[in-house]
mmCIF file of C-alpha atoms and ligand atoms in Angstrom:
data_model
loop_
_atom_site.group_PDB
_atom_site.id
_atom_site.type_symbol
_atom_site.label_atom_id
_atom_site.label_comp_id
_atom_site.label_asym_id
_atom_site.label_seq_id
_atom_site.Cartn_x
_atom_site.Cartn_y
_atom_site.Cartn_z
ATOM 1 C CA MET I 1 15.464 -14.384 -31.417
ATOM 2 C CA VAL I 2 13.093 -17.147 -30.377
ATOM 3 C CA ASP I 3 14.728 -20.547 -30.285
ATOM 4 C CA ARG I 4 12.357 -22.375 -32.599
ATOM 5 C CA ARG I 5 13.280 -25.845 -31.354
ATOM 6 C CA LYS I 6 12.655 -24.868 -27.754
ATOM 7 C CA PHE I 7 9.423 -23.149 -28.727
ATOM 8 C CA LEU I 8 8.146 -26.207 -30.584
ATOM 9 C CA LYS I 9 9.128 -28.398 -27.659
ATOM 10 C CA ALA I 10 7.254 -26.159 -25.237
ATOM 11 C CA THR I 11 4.129 -25.961 -27.353
ATOM 12 C CA SER I 12 4.008 -29.665 -28.086
ATOM 13 C CA LEU I 13 4.507 -30.424 -24.412
ATOM 14 C CA ALA I 14 1.716 -28.005 -23.655
ATOM 15 C CA GLY I 15 -0.512 -29.915 -26.028
ATOM 16 C CA ALA I 16 0.451 -33.174 -24.371
ATOM 17 C CA SER I 17 -0.265 -31.706 -20.988
ATOM 18 C CA ILE I 18 -3.713 -30.588 -21.960
ATOM 19 C CA LEU I 19 -4.535 -33.991 -23.381
ATOM 20 C CA ALA I 20 -3.147 -35.810 -20.380
ATOM 21 C CA GLY I 21 -4.841 -33.446 -17.971
ATOM 22 C CA ASN I 22 -1.678 -32.659 -16.061
ATOM 23 C CA SER I 23 1.655 -30.971 -16.547
ATOM 24 C CA SER I 24 4.646 -32.718 -15.089
ATOM 25 C CA PHE I 25 7.371 -30.858 -16.983
ATOM 26 C CA GLY I 26 8.774 -27.412 -16.456
ATOM 27 C CA GLU I 27 11.401 -24.864 -17.335
ATOM 28 C CA ALA I 28 14.886 -26.152 -16.665
ATOM 29 C CA GLY I 29 13.698 -29.235 -14.858
ATOM 30 C CA ILE I 30 11.798 -27.395 -12.140
ATOM 31 C CA PRO I 31 8.907 -29.569 -10.933
ATOM 32 C CA ASN I 32 5.937 -28.388 -12.845
ATOM 33 C CA SER I 33 2.843 -29.734 -11.203
ATOM 34 C CA ASN I 34 0.565 -27.961 -8.779
ATOM 35 C CA PRO I 35 -2.356 -29.008 -6.627
ATOM 36 C CA VAL I 36 -5.247 -30.006 -8.819
ATOM 37 C CA SER I 37 -8.823 -29.663 -7.764
ATOM 38 C CA ASP I 38 -12.154 -31.054 -8.843
ATOM 39 C CA LYS I 39 -14.426 -28.557 -10.497
ATOM 40 C CA PRO I 40 -16.091 -26.402 -9.520
ATOM 41 C CA ILE I 41 -13.388 -24.427 -7.773
ATOM 42 C CA VAL I 42 -12.763 -20.822 -6.808
ATOM 43 C CA ILE I 43 -9.473 -19.232 -5.742
ATOM 44 C CA SER I 44 -8.717 -15.691 -4.671
ATOM 45 C CA THR I 45 -5.958 -13.469 -3.356
ATOM 46 C CA TRP I 46 -5.060 -12.925 0.310
ATOM 47 C CA ASP I 47 -6.640 -14.236 3.491
ATOM 48 C CA PHE I 48 -9.690 -12.197 2.796
ATOM 49 C CA GLY I 49 -10.350 -14.462 -0.154
ATOM 50 C CA LEU I 50 -11.791 -16.985 2.319
ATOM 51 C CA ALA I 51 -14.948 -14.962 2.890
ATOM 52 C CA ALA I 52 -15.224 -13.993 -0.763
ATOM 53 C CA ASN I 53 -14.790 -17.609 -1.876
ATOM 54 C CA ALA I 54 -17.590 -18.687 0.452
ATOM 55 C CA ALA I 55 -20.000 -16.352 -1.355
ATOM 56 C CA ALA I 56 -18.773 -17.492 -4.774
ATOM 57 C CA TRP I 57 -19.109 -21.110 -3.699
ATOM 58 C CA GLU I 58 -22.844 -20.674 -3.091
ATOM 59 C CA VAL I 59 -23.199 -19.974 -6.817
ATOM 60 C CA LEU I 60 -20.821 -22.712 -7.948
ATOM 61 C CA ARG I 61 -22.246 -25.499 -5.803
ATOM 62 C CA ASN I 62 -25.676 -24.822 -7.255
ATOM 63 C CA ASN I 63 -24.302 -25.316 -10.766
ATOM 64 C CA GLY I 64 -24.139 -21.574 -11.330
ATOM 65 C CA ARG I 65 -21.949 -19.830 -13.843
ATOM 66 C CA ALA I 66 -18.366 -18.904 -12.938
ATOM 67 C CA LEU I 67 -19.079 -15.336 -14.007
ATOM 68 C CA ASP I 68 -21.876 -14.993 -11.443
ATOM 69 C CA ALA I 69 -19.685 -16.618 -8.815
ATOM 70 C CA VAL I 70 -16.767 -14.224 -9.183
ATOM 71 C CA GLU I 71 -19.020 -11.177 -9.202
ATOM 72 C CA LYS I 72 -20.837 -12.338 -6.092
ATOM 73 C CA GLY I 73 -17.592 -13.321 -4.391
ATOM 74 C CA VAL I 74 -15.723 -10.065 -4.743
ATOM 75 C CA ARG I 75 -18.750 -8.026 -3.692
ATOM 76 C CA ILE I 76 -18.063 -9.265 -0.144
ATOM 77 C CA PRO I 77 -14.803 -7.326 0.401
ATOM 78 C CA GLU I 78 -16.172 -4.431 -1.665
ATOM 79 C CA ALA I 79 -18.946 -3.950 0.873
ATOM 80 C CA ASP I 80 -16.757 -4.475 3.938
ATOM 81 C CA PRO I 81 -15.882 -1.140 5.571
ATOM 82 C CA ASP I 82 -13.111 -2.808 7.574
ATOM 83 C CA ASN I 83 -11.234 -3.705 4.448
ATOM 84 C CA GLN I 84 -9.116 -0.688 3.584
ATOM 85 C CA SER I 85 -8.005 -1.626 0.114
ATOM 86 C CA VAL I 86 -11.235 -2.552 -1.650
ATOM 87 C CA GLY I 87 -14.537 -0.716 -2.141
ATOM 88 C CA LEU I 88 -16.256 0.913 0.830
ATOM 89 C CA GLY I 89 -13.687 2.007 3.411
ATOM 90 C CA GLY I 90 -10.781 1.811 0.956
ATOM 91 C CA PHE I 91 -7.870 4.163 1.579
ATOM 92 C CA PRO I 92 -8.333 7.384 -0.376
ATOM 93 C CA ASP I 93 -5.946 8.988 -2.812
ATOM 94 C CA ARG I 94 -3.725 11.850 -1.647
ATOM 95 C CA ASP I 95 -6.614 14.297 -2.167
ATOM 96 C CA GLY I 96 -8.802 12.301 0.214
ATOM 97 C CA LYS I 97 -10.966 10.747 -2.514
ATOM 98 C CA VAL I 98 -11.732 7.043 -2.629
ATOM 99 C CA THR I 99 -11.413 5.992 -6.277
ATOM 100 C CA LEU I 100 -12.110 2.414 -7.277
ATOM 101 C CA ASP I 101 -10.887 0.168 -10.097
ATOM 102 C CA ALA I 102 -12.383 -3.173 -11.160
ATOM 103 C CA CYS I 103 -12.688 -5.561 -14.062
ATOM 104 C CA ILE I 104 -14.369 -8.824 -14.955
ATOM 105 C CA MET I 105 -13.875 -11.371 -17.758
ATOM 106 C CA ASP I 106 -15.941 -14.364 -18.841
ATOM 107 C CA GLU I 107 -15.452 -17.628 -20.689
ATOM 108 C CA PHE I 108 -16.243 -16.070 -24.068
ATOM 109 C CA GLY I 109 -13.529 -13.432 -23.803
ATOM 110 C CA ASN I 110 -16.085 -10.756 -22.960
ATOM 111 C CA CYS I 111 -14.777 -8.211 -20.511
ATOM 112 C CA GLY I 112 -15.762 -5.012 -18.755
ATOM 113 C CA SER I 113 -13.907 -2.547 -16.601
ATOM 114 C CA VAL I 114 -14.199 0.666 -14.629
ATOM 115 C CA ALA I 115 -11.418 2.877 -13.321
ATOM 116 C CA ALA I 116 -11.223 5.872 -11.006
ATOM 117 C CA LEU I 117 -14.867 5.367 -10.100
ATOM 118 C CA GLU I 118 -16.050 7.332 -7.062
ATOM 119 C CA ASN I 119 -18.988 6.917 -4.694
ATOM 120 C CA ILE I 120 -20.142 3.478 -5.840
ATOM 121 C CA VAL I 121 -19.749 0.546 -3.465
ATOM 122 C CA HIS I 122 -19.697 -2.202 -6.113
ATOM 123 C CA PRO I 123 -17.431 -1.295 -9.019
ATOM 124 C CA ILE I 124 -17.330 -4.965 -10.065
ATOM 125 C CA SER I 125 -21.053 -4.920 -10.840
ATOM 126 C CA VAL I 126 -20.648 -1.700 -12.825
ATOM 127 C CA ALA I 127 -17.785 -3.368 -14.746
ATOM 128 C CA ARG I 128 -20.062 -6.295 -15.528
ATOM 129 C CA LEU I 129 -22.698 -3.954 -16.913
ATOM 130 C CA VAL I 130 -20.088 -2.153 -19.011
ATOM 131 C CA MET I 131 -19.367 -5.603 -20.464
ATOM 132 C CA GLU I 132 -22.997 -6.546 -20.974
ATOM 133 C CA LYS I 133 -24.718 -3.301 -21.858
ATOM 134 C CA THR I 134 -22.226 -1.132 -23.706
ATOM 135 C CA PRO I 135 -20.161 -1.585 -26.859
ATOM 136 C CA HIS I 136 -17.056 -0.714 -24.776
ATOM 137 C CA VAL I 137 -14.653 -2.488 -22.450
ATOM 138 C CA MET I 138 -13.678 0.313 -20.088
ATOM 139 C CA LEU I 139 -15.310 3.407 -18.609
ATOM 140 C CA VAL I 140 -13.449 5.794 -16.324
ATOM 141 C CA GLY I 141 -14.082 8.586 -13.849
ATOM 142 C CA GLU I 142 -17.171 10.696 -14.344
ATOM 143 C CA GLY I 143 -18.286 8.684 -17.374
ATOM 144 C CA ALA I 144 -18.196 5.491 -15.317
ATOM 145 C CA LEU I 145 -20.080 7.187 -12.484
ATOM 146 C CA ASN I 146 -22.780 8.547 -14.811
ATOM 147 C CA PHE I 147 -23.202 5.109 -16.351
ATOM 148 C CA ALA I 148 -23.504 3.529 -12.905
ATOM 149 C CA LEU I 149 -26.152 6.064 -11.856
ATOM 150 C CA GLN I 150 -28.100 5.446 -15.069
ATOM 151 C CA GLN I 151 -28.025 1.744 -14.244
ATOM 152 C CA GLY I 152 -29.591 2.406 -10.846
ATOM 153 C CA PHE I 153 -26.537 2.338 -8.556
ATOM 154 C CA LYS I 154 -26.729 4.741 -5.597
ATOM 155 C CA LYS I 155 -24.111 7.334 -4.769
ATOM 156 C CA GLU I 156 -22.539 6.751 -1.360
ATOM 157 C CA ASN I 157 -19.718 8.183 0.694
ATOM 158 C CA LEU I 158 -16.968 5.557 0.663
ATOM 159 C CA LEU I 159 -14.565 7.319 3.018
ATOM 160 C CA THR I 160 -15.003 5.798 6.461
ATOM 161 C CA PRO I 161 -13.817 7.675 9.572
ATOM 162 C CA GLU I 162 -10.986 5.122 9.973
ATOM 163 C CA SER I 163 -9.674 5.616 6.448
ATOM 164 C CA GLU I 164 -10.089 9.381 6.730
ATOM 165 C CA GLU I 165 -8.044 9.305 9.909
ATOM 166 C CA ALA I 166 -5.326 7.224 8.222
ATOM 167 C CA TRP I 167 -5.238 9.750 5.369
ATOM 168 C CA LYS I 168 -4.909 12.656 7.810
ATOM 169 C CA GLN I 169 -2.005 10.905 9.486
ATOM 170 C CA TRP I 170 -0.431 10.293 6.094
ATOM 171 C CA LEU I 171 -0.810 13.976 5.145
ATOM 172 C CA LYS I 172 1.594 14.934 7.935
ATOM 173 C CA LYS I 173 4.490 13.596 5.848
ATOM 174 C CA SER I 174 2.727 13.116 2.510
ATOM 175 C CA GLU I 175 5.253 10.505 1.503
ATOM 176 C CA TYR I 176 4.039 8.076 -1.173
ATOM 177 C CA LYS I 177 5.604 4.792 -0.251
ATOM 178 C CA PRO I 178 3.740 1.577 -1.072
ATOM 179 C CA GLU I 179 3.986 -0.723 1.903
ATOM 180 C CA ILE I 180 4.798 -4.385 1.352
ATOM 181 C CA ASN I 181 1.851 -6.642 2.224
ATOM 182 C CA ILE I 182 -0.237 -3.743 3.529
ATOM 183 C CA GLU I 183 -3.085 -5.980 2.427
ATOM 184 C CA ASN I 184 -2.454 -8.463 5.203
ATOM 185 C CA LYS I 185 -1.900 -5.893 7.952
ATOM 186 C CA SER I 186 -4.405 -6.016 10.723
ATOM 187 C CA PHE I 187 -6.657 -3.030 11.271
ATOM 188 C CA ARG I 188 -9.809 -4.533 12.790
ATOM 189 C CA PRO I 189 -8.835 -8.140 13.490
ATOM 190 C CA ASP I 190 -11.798 -8.655 15.770
ATOM 191 C CA LYS I 191 -14.199 -8.133 12.877
ATOM 192 C CA LEU I 192 -12.475 -10.096 10.175
ATOM 193 C CA PRO I 193 -12.971 -13.667 8.988
ATOM 194 C CA GLY I 194 -10.938 -16.035 11.093
ATOM 195 C CA ASN I 195 -10.227 -13.070 13.417
ATOM 196 C CA LYS I 196 -7.034 -12.528 11.540
ATOM 197 C CA TYR I 197 -6.243 -9.946 8.993
ATOM 198 C CA ASN I 198 -7.357 -7.011 7.013
ATOM 199 C CA HIS I 199 -6.850 -7.095 3.307
ATOM 200 C CA ASP I 200 -6.599 -6.078 -0.163
ATOM 201 C CA THR I 201 -7.266 -5.892 -3.775
ATOM 202 C CA ILE I 202 -9.096 -9.062 -4.447
ATOM 203 C CA GLY I 203 -8.455 -11.057 -7.578
ATOM 204 C CA MET I 204 -10.686 -14.101 -7.999
ATOM 205 C CA LEU I 205 -10.739 -16.940 -10.539
ATOM 206 C CA ALA I 206 -13.428 -19.622 -10.773
ATOM 207 C CA ILE I 207 -14.147 -22.716 -12.826
ATOM 208 C CA ASP I 208 -17.775 -23.806 -12.803
ATOM 209 C CA ALA I 209 -19.231 -27.301 -13.044
ATOM 210 C CA LYS I 210 -19.289 -27.022 -16.841
ATOM 211 C CA GLY I 211 -15.573 -26.275 -16.822
ATOM 212 C CA ASN I 212 -15.942 -22.632 -17.825
ATOM 213 C CA ILE I 213 -13.578 -20.052 -16.374
ATOM 214 C CA SER I 214 -14.213 -16.437 -15.326
ATOM 215 C CA GLY I 215 -12.341 -13.891 -13.236
ATOM 216 C CA ALA I 216 -12.817 -10.633 -11.365
ATOM 217 C CA CYS I 217 -10.493 -8.107 -9.802
ATOM 218 C CA THR I 218 -11.414 -5.093 -7.655
ATOM 219 C CA THR I 219 -9.496 -2.556 -5.570
ATOM 220 C CA SER I 220 -9.248 0.947 -4.207
ATOM 221 C CA GLY I 221 -5.712 0.919 -5.603
ATOM 222 C CA MET I 222 -2.537 2.029 -3.922
ATOM 223 C CA ALA I 223 -3.192 3.998 -0.753
ATOM 224 C CA PHE I 224 -2.600 7.758 -1.146
ATOM 225 C CA LYS I 225 -1.898 7.545 -4.878
ATOM 226 C CA MET I 226 -2.152 10.642 -7.072
ATOM 227 C CA HIS I 227 -5.717 11.566 -7.956
ATOM 228 C CA GLY I 228 -6.473 9.941 -11.319
ATOM 229 C CA ARG I 229 -3.854 7.209 -10.951
ATOM 230 C CA VAL I 230 -5.041 3.854 -12.275
ATOM 231 C CA GLY I 231 -3.259 0.609 -11.454
ATOM 232 C CA ASP I 232 -3.263 -2.809 -13.044
ATOM 233 C CA SER I 233 -6.443 -4.111 -11.438
ATOM 234 C CA PRO I 234 -8.976 -2.773 -13.997
ATOM 235 C CA ILE I 235 -6.719 -3.396 -16.982
ATOM 236 C CA ILE I 236 -7.497 -6.558 -18.891
ATOM 237 C CA GLY I 237 -4.252 -8.454 -19.423
ATOM 238 C CA ALA I 238 -2.521 -6.727 -16.508
ATOM 239 C CA GLY I 239 -4.638 -7.269 -13.367
ATOM 240 C CA LEU I 240 -6.747 -10.067 -14.836
ATOM 241 C CA TYR I 241 -6.880 -12.318 -17.845
ATOM 242 C CA VAL I 242 -8.964 -15.358 -18.726
ATOM 243 C CA ASP I 243 -8.715 -17.656 -21.719
ATOM 244 C CA ASN I 244 -11.283 -20.403 -21.411
ATOM 245 C CA GLU I 245 -9.091 -22.871 -23.329
ATOM 246 C CA ILE I 246 -6.089 -22.370 -21.056
ATOM 247 C CA GLY I 247 -6.874 -20.800 -17.675
ATOM 248 C CA GLY I 248 -6.905 -17.503 -15.848
ATOM 249 C CA ALA I 249 -4.573 -15.263 -13.870
ATOM 250 C CA THR I 250 -4.831 -12.243 -11.608
ATOM 251 C CA SER I 251 -2.402 -10.009 -9.769
ATOM 252 C CA THR I 252 -1.984 -7.964 -6.631
ATOM 253 C CA GLY I 253 0.587 -5.467 -5.438
ATOM 254 C CA VAL I 254 2.212 -2.463 -7.107
ATOM 255 C CA GLY I 255 0.236 -2.192 -10.320
ATOM 256 C CA GLU I 256 2.746 -0.142 -12.279
ATOM 257 C CA GLU I 257 5.139 -3.095 -12.405
ATOM 258 C CA VAL I 258 2.355 -5.450 -13.448
ATOM 259 C CA ILE I 259 1.216 -3.146 -16.257
ATOM 260 C CA ARG I 260 4.771 -2.811 -17.588
ATOM 261 C CA ASN I 261 4.889 -6.574 -18.030
ATOM 262 C CA VAL I 262 1.224 -7.198 -18.983
ATOM 263 C CA GLY I 263 1.409 -9.647 -16.114
ATOM 264 C CA SER I 264 -1.794 -11.668 -16.133
ATOM 265 C CA PHE I 265 -1.786 -12.129 -19.898
ATOM 266 C CA LEU I 266 1.807 -13.268 -19.643
ATOM 267 C CA VAL I 267 0.912 -15.859 -17.006
ATOM 268 C CA VAL I 268 -1.890 -17.284 -19.162
ATOM 269 C CA GLU I 269 0.351 -17.390 -22.232
ATOM 270 C CA LEU I 270 3.035 -19.207 -20.255
ATOM 271 C CA MET I 271 0.453 -21.759 -19.139
ATOM 272 C CA ARG I 272 -0.450 -22.161 -22.817
ATOM 273 C CA GLN I 273 3.198 -23.082 -23.413
ATOM 274 C CA GLY I 274 3.051 -25.761 -20.733
ATOM 275 C CA TYR I 275 4.119 -23.950 -17.573
ATOM 276 C CA SER I 276 2.280 -25.000 -14.438
ATOM 277 C CA PRO I 277 0.293 -22.167 -12.806
ATOM 278 C CA GLU I 278 2.968 -21.594 -10.168
ATOM 279 C CA ASN I 279 5.842 -21.660 -12.634
ATOM 280 C CA ALA I 280 3.961 -19.264 -14.917
ATOM 281 C CA CYS I 281 3.422 -16.890 -11.984
ATOM 282 C CA LYS I 282 7.081 -17.237 -11.044
ATOM 283 C CA GLU I 283 8.274 -16.391 -14.555
ATOM 284 C CA ALA I 284 6.051 -13.285 -14.579
ATOM 285 C CA VAL I 285 7.543 -12.230 -11.226
ATOM 286 C CA MET I 286 11.055 -12.842 -12.566
ATOM 287 C CA ARG I 287 10.380 -10.529 -15.526
ATOM 288 C CA ILE I 288 9.464 -7.782 -13.068
ATOM 289 C CA ILE I 289 12.571 -8.400 -10.989
ATOM 290 C CA LYS I 290 14.813 -8.572 -14.050
ATOM 291 C CA LYS I 291 13.534 -5.308 -15.473
ATOM 292 C CA LYS I 292 13.803 -3.334 -12.257
ATOM 293 C CA PRO I 293 15.771 -5.238 -9.624
ATOM 294 C CA GLU I 294 16.232 -2.266 -7.314
ATOM 295 C CA THR I 295 12.531 -1.377 -7.387
ATOM 296 C CA ALA I 296 11.521 -4.996 -6.935
ATOM 297 C CA LYS I 297 13.478 -5.315 -3.672
ATOM 298 C CA ASN I 298 11.085 -2.928 -1.966
ATOM 299 C CA ILE I 299 7.718 -3.763 -3.427
ATOM 300 C CA GLN I 300 5.268 -6.603 -3.461
ATOM 301 C CA VAL I 301 3.672 -8.106 -6.555
ATOM 302 C CA GLY I 302 1.932 -11.463 -6.513
ATOM 303 C CA PHE I 303 0.262 -13.503 -9.226
ATOM 304 C CA LEU I 304 -2.364 -16.191 -8.795
ATOM 305 C CA ALA I 305 -3.362 -18.593 -11.574
ATOM 306 C CA ILE I 306 -5.471 -21.592 -12.423
ATOM 307 C CA ASN I 307 -5.421 -23.761 -15.518
ATOM 308 C CA LYS I 308 -8.225 -25.512 -17.353
ATOM 309 C CA GLN I 309 -7.548 -28.743 -15.455
ATOM 310 C CA GLY I 310 -8.103 -27.028 -12.102
ATOM 311 C CA GLU I 311 -4.413 -26.896 -11.129
ATOM 312 C CA TYR I 312 -3.655 -23.694 -9.271
ATOM 313 C CA GLY I 313 -0.591 -21.860 -8.030
ATOM 314 C CA ALA I 314 0.824 -18.494 -7.046
ATOM 315 C CA TYR I 315 4.134 -16.685 -6.750
ATOM 316 C CA ALA I 316 5.154 -13.309 -5.339
ATOM 317 C CA ILE I 317 8.221 -11.107 -5.089
ATOM 318 C CA GLN I 318 8.085 -10.929 -1.292
ATOM 319 C CA LYS I 319 7.064 -13.398 1.389
ATOM 320 C CA GLY I 320 3.628 -13.082 2.899
ATOM 321 C CA PHE I 321 1.369 -13.457 -0.131
ATOM 322 C CA SER I 322 -1.483 -15.797 0.682
ATOM 323 C CA PHE I 323 -4.399 -17.103 -1.340
ATOM 324 C CA ALA I 324 -7.632 -18.881 -0.557
ATOM 325 C CA VAL I 325 -8.998 -21.984 -2.284
ATOM 326 C CA CYS I 326 -12.494 -23.412 -2.150
ATOM 327 C CA ASP I 327 -13.770 -26.607 -3.754
ATOM 328 C CA LYS I 328 -16.010 -29.454 -2.708
ATOM 329 C CA ASN I 329 -13.242 -31.070 -0.641
ATOM 330 C CA ASP I 330 -12.148 -28.019 1.289
ATOM 331 C CA GLN I 331 -14.121 -24.860 1.564
ATOM 332 C CA ALA I 332 -11.632 -22.805 3.524
ATOM 333 C CA LEU I 333 -8.134 -23.621 2.444
ATOM 334 C CA LEU I 334 -5.574 -20.864 2.927
ATOM 335 C CA ILE I 335 -2.211 -21.278 1.218
ATOM 336 C CA LYS I 336 0.987 -19.286 1.606
ATOM 337 C CA GLY I 337 2.347 -18.607 -1.845
ATOM 338 C CA ASN I 338 6.035 -19.110 -2.624
ATOM 339 C CA SER I 339 8.145 -16.026 -3.209
ATOM 340 C CA TYR I 340 11.458 -14.833 -4.607
ATOM 341 C CA TYR I 341 12.708 -13.235 -1.395
HETATM 342 C C1 SD4 U 412 -2.972 -1.315 -7.770
HETATM 343 N N1 SD4 U 412 -2.661 -3.691 -7.814
HETATM 344 O O1 SD4 U 412 -3.798 -0.422 -7.779
HETATM 345 C C2 SD4 U 412 -3.383 -2.637 -7.163
HETATM 346 C C3 SD4 U 412 -3.192 -2.567 -5.690
HETATM 347 C C4 SD4 U 412 -3.064 -3.870 -5.007
HETATM 348 O O2 SD4 U 412 -2.585 -5.099 -3.248
HETATM 349 O O3 SD4 U 412 -3.216 -4.915 -5.569
HETATM 350 N N2 SD4 U 412 -2.752 -3.923 -3.765
HETATM 351 O O4 SD4 U 412 -1.828 -1.176 -8.179
#
């Protein structure tokens, strides 16, 4: 049963925090304040977020809307053939098909999503049109593809020779085994921003100059998944959630564990109760670990969050989860998130 006294304490502290514009309390005395940034600001998952943030920043610094910023930002990794876990060049499923998942959410609670979409380079833009032009939230598979074609998107082959080769190698053993931090493994370091890493599912959260929050999340999903498998990334509440009064959260890693815990919604609700972004992410990670400790030892899941005041934070099961931050003070800040292990 919920301890009503504790609950009231948490919610009243949350109220105080919102009024005061900071949050200096936390669960069980754990420091509960995170870096705070002037608006506008954009944050996104993994090292690759640096390049995506730069594109989003162009919108934000010109007083653009956070929604436009996150769409523009995540289109960068979607179009990058050297990035093998988002969009063009993404690793295929075990049948050799590249199937993409994406979702987007704005400051009014509007949202749109596509899953298992094939042959379209920019699933995030299709998701936005699902949000804006249909009475639905989510379109999948052939229905999503037909909608995209009706909206003028072009069909393209998303399987690059490099990803096809990786799939052929994988077929030799055909063992489905999600690799920890595959997102930050280097495939074409010479071609990547900062000459460093190759990357991932991108989850991005932005606050614009008016203080409005939006988010986007896009991925080719787990490499060599079953055909038809959908992860957390296109599922509102799991891979992404935004509440303009409170903040936003997004996730990366093994989506099944995020879905089981409705991860991003949980993070936002914890921030509503007064948790700092990092502590909220940590609590969501702890739920995953608590439910399946043996599974959690061998997988990665990371959450990234921002609150209405512009405080941001992240937490992951395993070491190695990074995120990128961009605001007027620092356009290329890369932070290593804290982790359980
Ligand atoms: C999924 N969460 O499809 C995605 C994959 C991912 O870093 O984020 N990889 O489960």
